[in-house]
mmCIF file of C-alpha atoms in Angstrom:
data_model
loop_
_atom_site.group_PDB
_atom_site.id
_atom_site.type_symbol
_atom_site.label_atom_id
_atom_site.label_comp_id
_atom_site.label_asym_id
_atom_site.label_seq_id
_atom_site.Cartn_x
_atom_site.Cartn_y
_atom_site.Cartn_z
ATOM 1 C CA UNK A 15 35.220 -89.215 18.764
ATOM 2 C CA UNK A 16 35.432 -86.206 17.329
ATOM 3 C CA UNK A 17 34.067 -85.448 13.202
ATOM 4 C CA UNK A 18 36.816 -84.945 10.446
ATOM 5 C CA UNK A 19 36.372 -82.301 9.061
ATOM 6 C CA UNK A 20 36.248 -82.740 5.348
ATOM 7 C CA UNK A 21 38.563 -79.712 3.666
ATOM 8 C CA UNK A 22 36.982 -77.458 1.199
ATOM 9 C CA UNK A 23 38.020 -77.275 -2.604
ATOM 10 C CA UNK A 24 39.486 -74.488 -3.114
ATOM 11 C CA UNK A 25 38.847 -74.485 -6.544
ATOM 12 C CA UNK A 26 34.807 -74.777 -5.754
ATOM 13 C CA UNK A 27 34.994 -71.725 -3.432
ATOM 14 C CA UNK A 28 37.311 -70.042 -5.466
ATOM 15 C CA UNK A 29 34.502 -70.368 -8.356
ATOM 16 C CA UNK A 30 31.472 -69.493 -6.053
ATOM 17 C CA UNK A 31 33.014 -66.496 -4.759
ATOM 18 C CA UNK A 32 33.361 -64.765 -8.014
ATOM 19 C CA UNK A 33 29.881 -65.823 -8.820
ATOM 20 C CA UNK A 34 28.914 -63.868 -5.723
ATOM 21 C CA UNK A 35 31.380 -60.767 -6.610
ATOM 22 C CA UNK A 36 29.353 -60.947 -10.093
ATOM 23 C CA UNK A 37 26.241 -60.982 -8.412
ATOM 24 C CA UNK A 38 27.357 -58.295 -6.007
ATOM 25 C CA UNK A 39 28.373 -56.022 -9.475
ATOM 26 C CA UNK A 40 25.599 -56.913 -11.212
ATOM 27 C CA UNK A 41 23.024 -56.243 -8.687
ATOM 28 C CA UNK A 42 24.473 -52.376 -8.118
ATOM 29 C CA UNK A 43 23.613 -51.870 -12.243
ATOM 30 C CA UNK A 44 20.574 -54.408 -12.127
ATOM 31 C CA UNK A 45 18.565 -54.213 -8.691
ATOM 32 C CA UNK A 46 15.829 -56.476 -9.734
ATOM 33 C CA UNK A 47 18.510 -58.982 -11.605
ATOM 34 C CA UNK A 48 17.306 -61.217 -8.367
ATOM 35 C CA UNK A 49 13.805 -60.867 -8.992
ATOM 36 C CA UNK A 50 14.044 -61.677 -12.407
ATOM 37 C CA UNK A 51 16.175 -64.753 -12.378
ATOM 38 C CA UNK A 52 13.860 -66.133 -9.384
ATOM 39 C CA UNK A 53 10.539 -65.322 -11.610
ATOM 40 C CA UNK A 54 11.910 -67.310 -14.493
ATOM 41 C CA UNK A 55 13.433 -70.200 -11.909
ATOM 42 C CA UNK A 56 10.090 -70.166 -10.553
ATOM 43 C CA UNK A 57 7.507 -70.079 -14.139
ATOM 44 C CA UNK A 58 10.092 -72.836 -15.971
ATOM 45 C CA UNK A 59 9.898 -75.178 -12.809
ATOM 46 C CA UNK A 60 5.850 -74.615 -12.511
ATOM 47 C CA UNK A 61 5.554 -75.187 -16.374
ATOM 48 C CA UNK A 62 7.317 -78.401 -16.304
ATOM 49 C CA UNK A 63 5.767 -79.834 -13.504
ATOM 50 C CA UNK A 64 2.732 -79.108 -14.519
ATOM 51 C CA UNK A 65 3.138 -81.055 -18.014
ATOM 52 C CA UNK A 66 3.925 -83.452 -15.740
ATOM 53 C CA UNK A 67 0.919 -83.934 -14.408
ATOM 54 C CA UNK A 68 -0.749 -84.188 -17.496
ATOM 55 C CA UNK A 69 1.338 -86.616 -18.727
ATOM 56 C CA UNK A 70 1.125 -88.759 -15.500
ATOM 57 C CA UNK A 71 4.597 -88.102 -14.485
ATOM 58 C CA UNK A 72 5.067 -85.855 -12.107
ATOM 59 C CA UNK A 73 8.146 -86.852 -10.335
ATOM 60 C CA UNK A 74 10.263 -87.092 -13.020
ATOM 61 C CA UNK A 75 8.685 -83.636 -14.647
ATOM 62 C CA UNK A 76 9.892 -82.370 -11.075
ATOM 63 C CA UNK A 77 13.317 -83.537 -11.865
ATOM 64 C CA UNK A 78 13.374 -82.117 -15.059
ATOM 65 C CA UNK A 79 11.999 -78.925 -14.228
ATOM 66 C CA UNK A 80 14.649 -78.535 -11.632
ATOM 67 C CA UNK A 81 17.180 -79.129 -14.002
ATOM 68 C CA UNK A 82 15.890 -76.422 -16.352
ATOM 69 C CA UNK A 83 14.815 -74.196 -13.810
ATOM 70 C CA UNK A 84 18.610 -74.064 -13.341
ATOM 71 C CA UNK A 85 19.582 -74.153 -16.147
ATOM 72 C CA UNK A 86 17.740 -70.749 -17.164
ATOM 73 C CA UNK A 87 18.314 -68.412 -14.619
ATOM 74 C CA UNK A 88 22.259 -69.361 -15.047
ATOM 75 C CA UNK A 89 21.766 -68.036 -19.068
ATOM 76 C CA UNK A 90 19.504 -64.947 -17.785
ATOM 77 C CA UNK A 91 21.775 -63.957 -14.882
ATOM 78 C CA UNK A 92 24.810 -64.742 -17.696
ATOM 79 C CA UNK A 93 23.409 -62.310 -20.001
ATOM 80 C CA UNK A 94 22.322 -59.561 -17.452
ATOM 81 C CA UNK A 95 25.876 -59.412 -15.934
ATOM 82 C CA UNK A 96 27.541 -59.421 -19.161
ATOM 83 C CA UNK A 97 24.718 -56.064 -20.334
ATOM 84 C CA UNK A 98 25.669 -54.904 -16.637
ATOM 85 C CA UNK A 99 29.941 -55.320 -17.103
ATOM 86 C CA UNK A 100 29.248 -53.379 -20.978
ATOM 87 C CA UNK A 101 27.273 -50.674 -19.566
ATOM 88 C CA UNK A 102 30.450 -50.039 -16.684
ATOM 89 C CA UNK A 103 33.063 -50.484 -19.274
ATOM 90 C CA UNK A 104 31.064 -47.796 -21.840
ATOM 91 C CA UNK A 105 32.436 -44.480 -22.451
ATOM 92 C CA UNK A 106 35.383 -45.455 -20.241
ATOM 93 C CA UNK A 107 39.003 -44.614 -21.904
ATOM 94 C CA UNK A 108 40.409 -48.212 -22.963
ATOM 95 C CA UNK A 109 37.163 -50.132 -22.637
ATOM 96 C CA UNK A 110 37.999 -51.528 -26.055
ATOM 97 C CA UNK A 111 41.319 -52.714 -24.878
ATOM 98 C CA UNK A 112 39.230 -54.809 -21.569
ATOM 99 C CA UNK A 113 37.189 -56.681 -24.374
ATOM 100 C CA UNK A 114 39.514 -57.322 -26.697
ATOM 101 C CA UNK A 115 41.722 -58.759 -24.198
ATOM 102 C CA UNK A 116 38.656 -61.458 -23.735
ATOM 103 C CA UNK A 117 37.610 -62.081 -27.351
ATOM 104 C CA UNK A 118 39.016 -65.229 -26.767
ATOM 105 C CA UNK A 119 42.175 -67.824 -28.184
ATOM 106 C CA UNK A 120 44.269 -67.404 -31.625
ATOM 107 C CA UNK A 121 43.723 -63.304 -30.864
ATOM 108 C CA UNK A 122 47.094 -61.128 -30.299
ATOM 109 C CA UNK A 123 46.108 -57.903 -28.645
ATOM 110 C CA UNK A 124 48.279 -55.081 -28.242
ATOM 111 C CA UNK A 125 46.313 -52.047 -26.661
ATOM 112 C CA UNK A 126 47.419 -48.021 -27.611
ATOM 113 C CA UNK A 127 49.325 -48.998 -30.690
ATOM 114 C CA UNK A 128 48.077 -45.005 -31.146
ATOM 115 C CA UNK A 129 47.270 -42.217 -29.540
ATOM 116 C CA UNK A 130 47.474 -38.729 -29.257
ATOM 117 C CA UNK A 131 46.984 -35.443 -27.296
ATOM 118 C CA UNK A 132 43.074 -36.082 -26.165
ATOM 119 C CA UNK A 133 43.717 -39.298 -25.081
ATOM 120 C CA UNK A 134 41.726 -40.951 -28.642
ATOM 121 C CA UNK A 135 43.582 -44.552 -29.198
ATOM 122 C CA UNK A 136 44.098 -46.906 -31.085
ATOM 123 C CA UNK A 137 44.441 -50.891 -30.501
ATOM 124 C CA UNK A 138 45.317 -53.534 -32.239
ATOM 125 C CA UNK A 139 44.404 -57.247 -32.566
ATOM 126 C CA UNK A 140 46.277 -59.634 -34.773
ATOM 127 C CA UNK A 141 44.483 -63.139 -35.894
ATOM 128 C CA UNK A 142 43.781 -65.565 -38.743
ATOM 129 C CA UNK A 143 41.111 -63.364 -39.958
ATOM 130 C CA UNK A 144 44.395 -60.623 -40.697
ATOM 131 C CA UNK A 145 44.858 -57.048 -38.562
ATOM 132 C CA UNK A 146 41.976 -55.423 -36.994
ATOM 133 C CA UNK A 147 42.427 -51.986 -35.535
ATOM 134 C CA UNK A 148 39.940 -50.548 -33.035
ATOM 135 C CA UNK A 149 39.784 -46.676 -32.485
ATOM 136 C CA UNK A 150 38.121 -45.028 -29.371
ATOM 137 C CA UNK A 151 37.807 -41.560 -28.283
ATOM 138 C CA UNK A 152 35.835 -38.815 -30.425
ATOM 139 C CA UNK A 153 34.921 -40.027 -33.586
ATOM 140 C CA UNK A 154 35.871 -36.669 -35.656
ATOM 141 C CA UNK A 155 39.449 -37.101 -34.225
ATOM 142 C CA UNK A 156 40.085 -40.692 -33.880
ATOM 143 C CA UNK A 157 39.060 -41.119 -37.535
ATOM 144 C CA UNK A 158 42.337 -39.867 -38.747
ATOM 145 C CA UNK A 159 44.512 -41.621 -36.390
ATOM 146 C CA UNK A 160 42.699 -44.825 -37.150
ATOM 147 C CA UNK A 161 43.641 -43.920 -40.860
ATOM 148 C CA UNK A 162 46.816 -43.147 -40.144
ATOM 149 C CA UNK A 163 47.447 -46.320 -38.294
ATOM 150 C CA UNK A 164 45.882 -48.683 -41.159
ATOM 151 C CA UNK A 165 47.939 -46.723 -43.441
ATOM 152 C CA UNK A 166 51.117 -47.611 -41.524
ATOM 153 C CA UNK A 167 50.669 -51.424 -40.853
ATOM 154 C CA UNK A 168 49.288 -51.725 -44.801
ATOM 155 C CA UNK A 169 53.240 -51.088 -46.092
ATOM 156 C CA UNK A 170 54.756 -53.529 -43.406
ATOM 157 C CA UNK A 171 51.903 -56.356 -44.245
ATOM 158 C CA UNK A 172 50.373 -55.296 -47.547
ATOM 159 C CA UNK A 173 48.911 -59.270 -48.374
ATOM 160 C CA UNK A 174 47.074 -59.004 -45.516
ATOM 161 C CA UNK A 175 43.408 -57.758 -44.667
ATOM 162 C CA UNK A 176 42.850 -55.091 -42.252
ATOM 163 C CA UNK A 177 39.559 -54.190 -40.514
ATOM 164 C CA UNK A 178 38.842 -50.814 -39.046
ATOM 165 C CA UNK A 179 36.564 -50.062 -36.529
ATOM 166 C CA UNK A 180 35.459 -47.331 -34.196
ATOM 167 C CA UNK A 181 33.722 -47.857 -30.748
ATOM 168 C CA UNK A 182 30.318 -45.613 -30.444
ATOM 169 C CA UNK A 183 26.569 -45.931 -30.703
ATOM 170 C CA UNK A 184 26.560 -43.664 -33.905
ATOM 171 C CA UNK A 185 26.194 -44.856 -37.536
ATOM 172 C CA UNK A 186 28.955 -46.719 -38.931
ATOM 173 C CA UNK A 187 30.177 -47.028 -35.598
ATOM 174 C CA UNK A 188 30.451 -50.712 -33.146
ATOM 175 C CA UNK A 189 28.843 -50.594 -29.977
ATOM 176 C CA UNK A 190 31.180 -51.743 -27.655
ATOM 177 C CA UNK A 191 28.981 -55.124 -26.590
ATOM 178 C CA UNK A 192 29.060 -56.403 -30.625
ATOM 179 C CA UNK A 193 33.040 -56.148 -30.433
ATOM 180 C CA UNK A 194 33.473 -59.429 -29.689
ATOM 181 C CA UNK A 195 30.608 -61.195 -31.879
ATOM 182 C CA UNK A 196 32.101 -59.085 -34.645
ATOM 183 C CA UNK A 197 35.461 -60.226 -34.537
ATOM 184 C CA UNK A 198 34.568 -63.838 -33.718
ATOM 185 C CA UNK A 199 32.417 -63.821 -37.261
ATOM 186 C CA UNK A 200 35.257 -62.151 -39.353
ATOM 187 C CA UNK A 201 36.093 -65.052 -41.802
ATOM 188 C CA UNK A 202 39.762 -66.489 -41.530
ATOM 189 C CA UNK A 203 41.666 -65.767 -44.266
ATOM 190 C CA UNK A 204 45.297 -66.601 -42.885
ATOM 191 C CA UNK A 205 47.182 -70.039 -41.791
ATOM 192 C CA UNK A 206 48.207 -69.827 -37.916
ATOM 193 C CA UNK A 207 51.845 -69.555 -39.085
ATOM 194 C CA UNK A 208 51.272 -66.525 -40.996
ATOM 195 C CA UNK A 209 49.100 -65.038 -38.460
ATOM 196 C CA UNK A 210 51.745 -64.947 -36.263
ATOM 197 C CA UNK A 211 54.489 -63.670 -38.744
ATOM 198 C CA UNK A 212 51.880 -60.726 -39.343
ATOM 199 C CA UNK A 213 52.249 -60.118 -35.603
ATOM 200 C CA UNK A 214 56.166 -60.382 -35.228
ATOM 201 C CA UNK A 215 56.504 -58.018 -38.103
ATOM 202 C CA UNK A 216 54.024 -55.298 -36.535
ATOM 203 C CA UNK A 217 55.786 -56.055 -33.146
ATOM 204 C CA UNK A 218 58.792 -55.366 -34.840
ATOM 205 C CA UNK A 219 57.631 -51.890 -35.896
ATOM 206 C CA UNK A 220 57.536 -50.649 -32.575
ATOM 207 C CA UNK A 221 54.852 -49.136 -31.078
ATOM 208 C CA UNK A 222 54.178 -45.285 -30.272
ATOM 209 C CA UNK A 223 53.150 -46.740 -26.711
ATOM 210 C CA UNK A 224 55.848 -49.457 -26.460
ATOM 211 C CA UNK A 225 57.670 -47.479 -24.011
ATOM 212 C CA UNK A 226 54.561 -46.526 -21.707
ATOM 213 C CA UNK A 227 53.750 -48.868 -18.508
ATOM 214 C CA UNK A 228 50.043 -49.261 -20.185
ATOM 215 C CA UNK A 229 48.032 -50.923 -17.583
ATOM 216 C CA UNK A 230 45.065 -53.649 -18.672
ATOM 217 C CA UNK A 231 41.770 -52.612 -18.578
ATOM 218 C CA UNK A 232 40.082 -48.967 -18.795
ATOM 219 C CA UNK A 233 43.186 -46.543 -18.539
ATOM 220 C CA UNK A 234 43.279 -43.606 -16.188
ATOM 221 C CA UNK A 235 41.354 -40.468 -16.679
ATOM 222 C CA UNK A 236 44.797 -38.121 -15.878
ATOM 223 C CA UNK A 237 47.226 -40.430 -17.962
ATOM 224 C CA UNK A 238 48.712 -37.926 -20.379
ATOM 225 C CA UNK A 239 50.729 -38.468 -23.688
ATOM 226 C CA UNK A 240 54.732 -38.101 -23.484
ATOM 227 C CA UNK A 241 55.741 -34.855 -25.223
ATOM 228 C CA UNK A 242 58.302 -35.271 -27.760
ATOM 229 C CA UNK A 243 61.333 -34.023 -27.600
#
């Protein structure tokens, strides 16, 4: 009689696949991210066990140390492929817009509200903690069309707060891994209702960009501004 076959979960091999495609991406950035998440496997199962033994319970130090084993090389891989996915996204045109996009719930992100002739832009990001606007490009020119933008959404929601940032690795500036600790720790100043009247009224602006097919993600190198008419 022949074996039924047992069907696979698609969700489970939908789940280890991109844990492999990670893997794949991190490893081209990180060649010895395998090495390193097998040494620590390897030192935090040894370490257990051998408390085990001292203790006069091996077996169930073996357990344990399996489980932590595990459990560590999941937060050290984690961590590697997220310093592996920053250093791809940095110095990339629309990086910022990629993390925002993943800060995570009650955040209402609308990329290029800005932008001019050299391709500097600005984004925005609606939320209880008020309006934040993130500028990327060159700092000396996306400094006054960051201004210009917070001036602009200060006379449509004036009650509100608005943050201000600008993506770099120079003083005053956020690195582009701290974006999304940095919003996350903002405190939260507005009721969800409100937070989402701030954004219908700065929807209802219109946007310079509004009428632009702006794809997600890190924008084209050759994408050029509209000229006016």
């Amino acid at each position: 009689m022949a074996r039924k076959e047992t069907p696979e979960n698609p969700e489970n091999s939908g789940r280890l696949k991109q844990i492999a495609q990670t893997y794949k991406m991190t490893r081209q950035a990180d060649p010895k991210v395998g090495l390193v998440i097998t040494a620590v496997g390897i030192v935090t199962f040894g370490v257990i066990l051998a408390l085990g033994f001292l203790i006069g319970h091996p077996i169930y130090a073996a357990i344990l140390g399996f489980l932590l084993a595990f459990l560590a090389m999941a937060i050290v891989f984690g961590r590697r492929a997220e310093k592996a996915a920053f250093g791809q996204l940095e110095g990339k045109p629309g990086a910022a817009a990629a993390v925002l996009q993943n800060v995570g719930r009650g955040w209402t992100v609308t990329p290029a509200v800005a932008m001019n002739k050299s391709q500097d832009v600005v984004h925005r990001a609606v939320s209880k903690a008020g309006v934040v606007l993130i500028g990327e490009g060159n700092p000396n020119r996306v400094k006054g069309l960051l201004a210009a933008e917070k001036k602009k959404v200060n006379r449509v929601v004036y009650d509100v707060p608005v943050h201000d940032f600008i993506i770099g690795t120079g003083e005053g500036e956020l690195p582009l891994k701290k974006v999304r600790t940095t919003l996350l720790k903002l405190p939260r100043v507005l009721p969800g209702p409100k937070a989402t009247e701030v954004n219908d009224r700065l929807r209802a602006l219109g946007d310079l960009m509004s009428n632009m097919p702006i794809p997600k993600g890190p924008m084209p190198k050759g994408m050029r501004m509209p000229k006016g008419r």
